[in-house]
Amino acid sequence: PQYLLACCGGSGAPPVFSRGANIRVWSADISPKSRRGILRRAVFSEEQRKELERTFRRQKYISKTDRNKLAADLSLKESQVKIWFQNRRMKWRNCKEKEIYNTRSPMDELMAQGLAQEDTPSANHTDGKSAKSPLQKTARDT
């Protein structure tokens, strides 16, 4: 089926066309260059990725002059290098957050085990009252 490209993503209402209007209809045989606003995913060569990664390890944020130089060296557009760094920083942040979440300190581990034991009922708690630990003392015990 063919679809009319009636809206370009603006905030206003899409334009209304009369039946006889000369409207370009989208079809699969139109070349990607003639379809404005539709970007294809960039596929980087192994050499380009390695150099981008090497640069990222040295500096998480790249200056405009460094970005232009790197883009020229790798035969890429400046915008491709810019977007690659933005995406790579997001990946880096997400990995750091997962690492922090997955690695607990020994104290955190002990506290988590202690909380888990408090939540599970034991044989000593059959009457519904909480049992005192040997370290807890009440006014009656002294």
PDB file of C-alpha atoms in Angstrom:
ATOM      1  CA  PRO A   1       0.000   0.000   0.000  1.00  0.00           C
ATOM      2  CA  GLN A   2       1.051   3.575  -0.580  1.00  0.00           C
ATOM      3  CA  TYR A   3       0.949   6.252   2.134  1.00  0.00           C
ATOM      4  CA  LEU A   4       0.784  10.019   1.851  1.00  0.00           C
ATOM      5  CA  LEU A   5       3.547  11.898   3.616  1.00  0.00           C
ATOM      6  CA  ALA A   6       1.190  14.461   5.096  1.00  0.00           C
ATOM      7  CA  CYS A   7       3.061  15.432   8.238  1.00  0.00           C
ATOM      8  CA  CYS A   8       6.703  16.265   8.829  1.00  0.00           C
ATOM      9  CA  GLY A   9       6.641  15.876  12.617  1.00  0.00           C
ATOM     10  CA  GLY A  10       5.815  19.517  13.424  1.00  0.00           C
ATOM     11  CA  SER A  11       3.647  20.568  16.344  1.00  0.00           C
ATOM     12  CA  GLY A  12       0.825  21.885  14.173  1.00  0.00           C
ATOM     13  CA  ALA A  13      -1.944  19.940  12.499  1.00  0.00           C
ATOM     14  CA  PRO A  14      -0.992  18.037   9.344  1.00  0.00           C
ATOM     15  CA  PRO A  15      -1.808  19.820   6.097  1.00  0.00           C
ATOM     16  CA  VAL A  16      -4.998  18.922   4.249  1.00  0.00           C
ATOM     17  CA  PHE A  17      -4.686  18.237   0.493  1.00  0.00           C
ATOM     18  CA  SER A  18      -7.383  18.384  -2.124  1.00  0.00           C
ATOM     19  CA  ARG A  19      -8.043  15.287  -4.274  1.00  0.00           C
ATOM     20  CA  GLY A  20      -6.413  16.704  -7.376  1.00  0.00           C
ATOM     21  CA  ALA A  21      -3.279  18.059  -5.671  1.00  0.00           C
ATOM     22  CA  ASN A  22       0.086  16.949  -7.033  1.00  0.00           C
ATOM     23  CA  ILE A  23       1.307  15.037  -3.960  1.00  0.00           C
ATOM     24  CA  ARG A  24       4.362  12.824  -3.894  1.00  0.00           C
ATOM     25  CA  VAL A  25       3.385   9.377  -2.653  1.00  0.00           C
ATOM     26  CA  TRP A  26       5.933   7.308  -0.693  1.00  0.00           C
ATOM     27  CA  SER A  27       6.854   3.970  -2.133  1.00  0.00           C
ATOM     28  CA  ALA A  28       9.675   1.499  -1.514  1.00  0.00           C
ATOM     29  CA  ASP A  29      11.375   2.267  -4.833  1.00  0.00           C
ATOM     30  CA  ILE A  30      12.178   5.889  -3.882  1.00  0.00           C
ATOM     31  CA  SER A  31      15.882   6.175  -3.097  1.00  0.00           C
ATOM     32  CA  PRO A  32      16.854   6.903   0.541  1.00  0.00           C
ATOM     33  CA  LYS A  33      18.495  10.210  -0.461  1.00  0.00           C
ATOM     34  CA  SER A  34      15.228  11.607  -1.824  1.00  0.00           C
ATOM     35  CA  ARG A  35      13.327  10.853   1.387  1.00  0.00           C
ATOM     36  CA  ARG A  36      14.159  13.776   3.649  1.00  0.00           C
ATOM     37  CA  GLY A  37      14.326  13.266   7.397  1.00  0.00           C
ATOM     38  CA  ILE A  38      14.800   9.496   7.266  1.00  0.00           C
ATOM     39  CA  LEU A  39      18.276   8.589   8.465  1.00  0.00           C
ATOM     40  CA  ARG A  40      19.872   5.205   8.068  1.00  0.00           C
ATOM     41  CA  ARG A  41      21.893   3.645  10.860  1.00  0.00           C
ATOM     42  CA  ALA A  42      25.630   4.243  10.438  1.00  0.00           C
ATOM     43  CA  VAL A  43      27.689   1.067  10.222  1.00  0.00           C
ATOM     44  CA  PHE A  44      31.261   1.633  11.358  1.00  0.00           C
ATOM     45  CA  SER A  45      34.194  -0.450  10.204  1.00  0.00           C
ATOM     46  CA  GLU A  46      36.238  -2.350  12.781  1.00  0.00           C
ATOM     47  CA  GLU A  47      39.098   0.136  12.363  1.00  0.00           C
ATOM     48  CA  GLN A  48      36.745   3.089  12.937  1.00  0.00           C
ATOM     49  CA  ARG A  49      35.205   1.485  16.034  1.00  0.00           C
ATOM     50  CA  LYS A  50      38.618   0.673  17.506  1.00  0.00           C
ATOM     51  CA  GLU A  51      39.842   4.239  17.044  1.00  0.00           C
ATOM     52  CA  LEU A  52      36.595   5.684  18.435  1.00  0.00           C
ATOM     53  CA  GLU A  53      36.858   3.373  21.474  1.00  0.00           C
ATOM     54  CA  ARG A  54      40.549   4.219  21.960  1.00  0.00           C
ATOM     55  CA  THR A  55      39.707   7.929  21.945  1.00  0.00           C
ATOM     56  CA  PHE A  56      36.751   7.366  24.290  1.00  0.00           C
ATOM     57  CA  ARG A  57      38.991   5.605  26.846  1.00  0.00           C
ATOM     58  CA  ARG A  58      41.220   8.698  26.911  1.00  0.00           C
ATOM     59  CA  GLN A  59      38.425  11.272  26.985  1.00  0.00           C
ATOM     60  CA  LYS A  60      34.715  10.770  27.588  1.00  0.00           C
ATOM     61  CA  TYR A  61      33.898  14.187  26.104  1.00  0.00           C
ATOM     62  CA  ILE A  62      35.518  15.250  22.837  1.00  0.00           C
ATOM     63  CA  SER A  63      36.159  18.874  21.867  1.00  0.00           C
ATOM     64  CA  LYS A  64      34.956  20.251  18.556  1.00  0.00           C
ATOM     65  CA  THR A  65      38.504  20.452  17.152  1.00  0.00           C
ATOM     66  CA  ASP A  66      39.288  16.875  18.248  1.00  0.00           C
ATOM     67  CA  ARG A  67      35.953  15.728  16.857  1.00  0.00           C
ATOM     68  CA  ASN A  68      36.656  17.350  13.473  1.00  0.00           C
ATOM     69  CA  LYS A  69      40.138  15.841  13.335  1.00  0.00           C
ATOM     70  CA  LEU A  70      38.910  12.361  14.317  1.00  0.00           C
ATOM     71  CA  ALA A  71      36.081  12.535  11.790  1.00  0.00           C
ATOM     72  CA  ALA A  72      38.519  13.516   9.033  1.00  0.00           C
ATOM     73  CA  ASP A  73      40.999  10.774  10.033  1.00  0.00           C
ATOM     74  CA  LEU A  74      38.252   8.122   9.986  1.00  0.00           C
ATOM     75  CA  SER A  75      36.419   9.422   6.894  1.00  0.00           C
ATOM     76  CA  LEU A  76      33.276  10.090   8.925  1.00  0.00           C
ATOM     77  CA  LYS A  77      31.006  13.085   9.287  1.00  0.00           C
ATOM     78  CA  GLU A  78      31.506  15.214  12.379  1.00  0.00           C
ATOM     79  CA  SER A  79      27.886  14.523  13.359  1.00  0.00           C
ATOM     80  CA  GLN A  80      28.538  10.755  13.245  1.00  0.00           C
ATOM     81  CA  VAL A  81      31.439  11.108  15.674  1.00  0.00           C
ATOM     82  CA  LYS A  82      29.371  13.386  17.921  1.00  0.00           C
ATOM     83  CA  ILE A  83      26.419  10.968  18.027  1.00  0.00           C
ATOM     84  CA  TRP A  84      28.746   7.983  18.526  1.00  0.00           C
ATOM     85  CA  PHE A  85      30.253   9.681  21.607  1.00  0.00           C
ATOM     86  CA  GLN A  86      26.791  10.537  22.986  1.00  0.00           C
ATOM     87  CA  ASN A  87      25.624   6.946  22.579  1.00  0.00           C
ATOM     88  CA  ARG A  88      28.861   5.548  23.994  1.00  0.00           C
ATOM     89  CA  ARG A  89      28.597   7.764  27.096  1.00  0.00           C
ATOM     90  CA  MET A  90      25.070   6.466  27.712  1.00  0.00           C
ATOM     91  CA  LYS A  91      26.299   2.884  27.381  1.00  0.00           C
ATOM     92  CA  TRP A  92      29.198   3.668  29.749  1.00  0.00           C
ATOM     93  CA  ARG A  93      26.860   5.240  32.350  1.00  0.00           C
ATOM     94  CA  ASN A  94      24.427   2.330  32.178  1.00  0.00           C
ATOM     95  CA  CYS A  95      27.256  -0.182  32.658  1.00  0.00           C
ATOM     96  CA  LYS A  96      28.570   1.791  35.642  1.00  0.00           C
ATOM     97  CA  GLU A  97      25.105   1.847  37.236  1.00  0.00           C
ATOM     98  CA  LYS A  98      24.685  -1.914  36.762  1.00  0.00           C
ATOM     99  CA  GLU A  99      28.133  -2.498  38.282  1.00  0.00           C
ATOM    100  CA  ILE A 100      27.276  -0.416  41.341  1.00  0.00           C
ATOM    101  CA  TYR A 101      23.931  -2.182  41.704  1.00  0.00           C
ATOM    102  CA  ASN A 102      25.420  -5.674  41.318  1.00  0.00           C
ATOM    103  CA  THR A 103      28.440  -5.238  43.586  1.00  0.00           C
ATOM    104  CA  ARG A 104      27.531  -5.041  47.250  1.00  0.00           C
ATOM    105  CA  SER A 105      29.972  -4.434  50.038  1.00  0.00           C
ATOM    106  CA  PRO A 106      30.379  -7.249  52.594  1.00  0.00           C
ATOM    107  CA  MET A 107      28.462  -5.117  55.136  1.00  0.00           C
ATOM    108  CA  ASP A 108      25.573  -4.678  52.681  1.00  0.00           C
ATOM    109  CA  GLU A 109      25.549  -8.449  52.123  1.00  0.00           C
ATOM    110  CA  LEU A 110      25.403  -9.155  55.886  1.00  0.00           C
ATOM    111  CA  MET A 111      22.650  -6.603  56.378  1.00  0.00           C
ATOM    112  CA  ALA A 112      20.636  -8.111  53.526  1.00  0.00           C
ATOM    113  CA  GLN A 113      21.003 -11.582  55.067  1.00  0.00           C
ATOM    114  CA  GLY A 114      19.966 -10.233  58.469  1.00  0.00           C
ATOM    115  CA  LEU A 115      16.872  -8.587  57.020  1.00  0.00           C
ATOM    116  CA  ALA A 116      15.968 -11.765  55.169  1.00  0.00           C
ATOM    117  CA  GLN A 117      16.229 -13.788  58.404  1.00  0.00           C
ATOM    118  CA  GLU A 118      13.995 -11.309  60.255  1.00  0.00           C
ATOM    119  CA  ASP A 119      11.346 -11.621  57.560  1.00  0.00           C
ATOM    120  CA  THR A 120      11.154 -15.442  57.680  1.00  0.00           C
ATOM    121  CA  PRO A 121       9.187 -16.919  60.595  1.00  0.00           C
ATOM    122  CA  SER A 122      11.103 -19.439  62.696  1.00  0.00           C
ATOM    123  CA  ALA A 123      10.041 -22.145  65.169  1.00  0.00           C
ATOM    124  CA  ASN A 124      10.570 -19.715  68.086  1.00  0.00           C
ATOM    125  CA  HIS A 125       7.954 -17.325  66.764  1.00  0.00           C
ATOM    126  CA  THR A 126       4.917 -19.596  66.904  1.00  0.00           C
ATOM    127  CA  ASP A 127       3.040 -17.494  69.485  1.00  0.00           C
ATOM    128  CA  GLY A 128       3.123 -14.381  67.279  1.00  0.00           C
ATOM    129  CA  LYS A 129       5.290 -12.418  69.738  1.00  0.00           C
ATOM    130  CA  SER A 130       8.757 -11.387  68.678  1.00  0.00           C
ATOM    131  CA  ALA A 131      11.550 -13.200  70.476  1.00  0.00           C
ATOM    132  CA  LYS A 132      14.324 -11.182  72.089  1.00  0.00           C
ATOM    133  CA  SER A 133      17.829 -11.635  70.831  1.00  0.00           C
ATOM    134  CA  PRO A 134      20.476 -12.371  73.480  1.00  0.00           C
ATOM    135  CA  LEU A 135      21.795  -8.815  73.120  1.00  0.00           C
ATOM    136  CA  GLN A 136      18.439  -7.110  73.693  1.00  0.00           C
ATOM    137  CA  LYS A 137      17.563  -6.332  77.293  1.00  0.00           C
ATOM    138  CA  THR A 138      14.415  -4.863  78.687  1.00  0.00           C
ATOM    139  CA  ALA A 139      13.910  -2.951  81.926  1.00  0.00           C
ATOM    140  CA  ARG A 140      12.587  -6.163  83.526  1.00  0.00           C
ATOM    141  CA  ASP A 141      15.852  -8.065  82.687  1.00  0.00           C
ATOM    142  CA  THR A 142      18.078  -5.651  84.645  1.00  0.00           C
TER     143      THR A 142
END
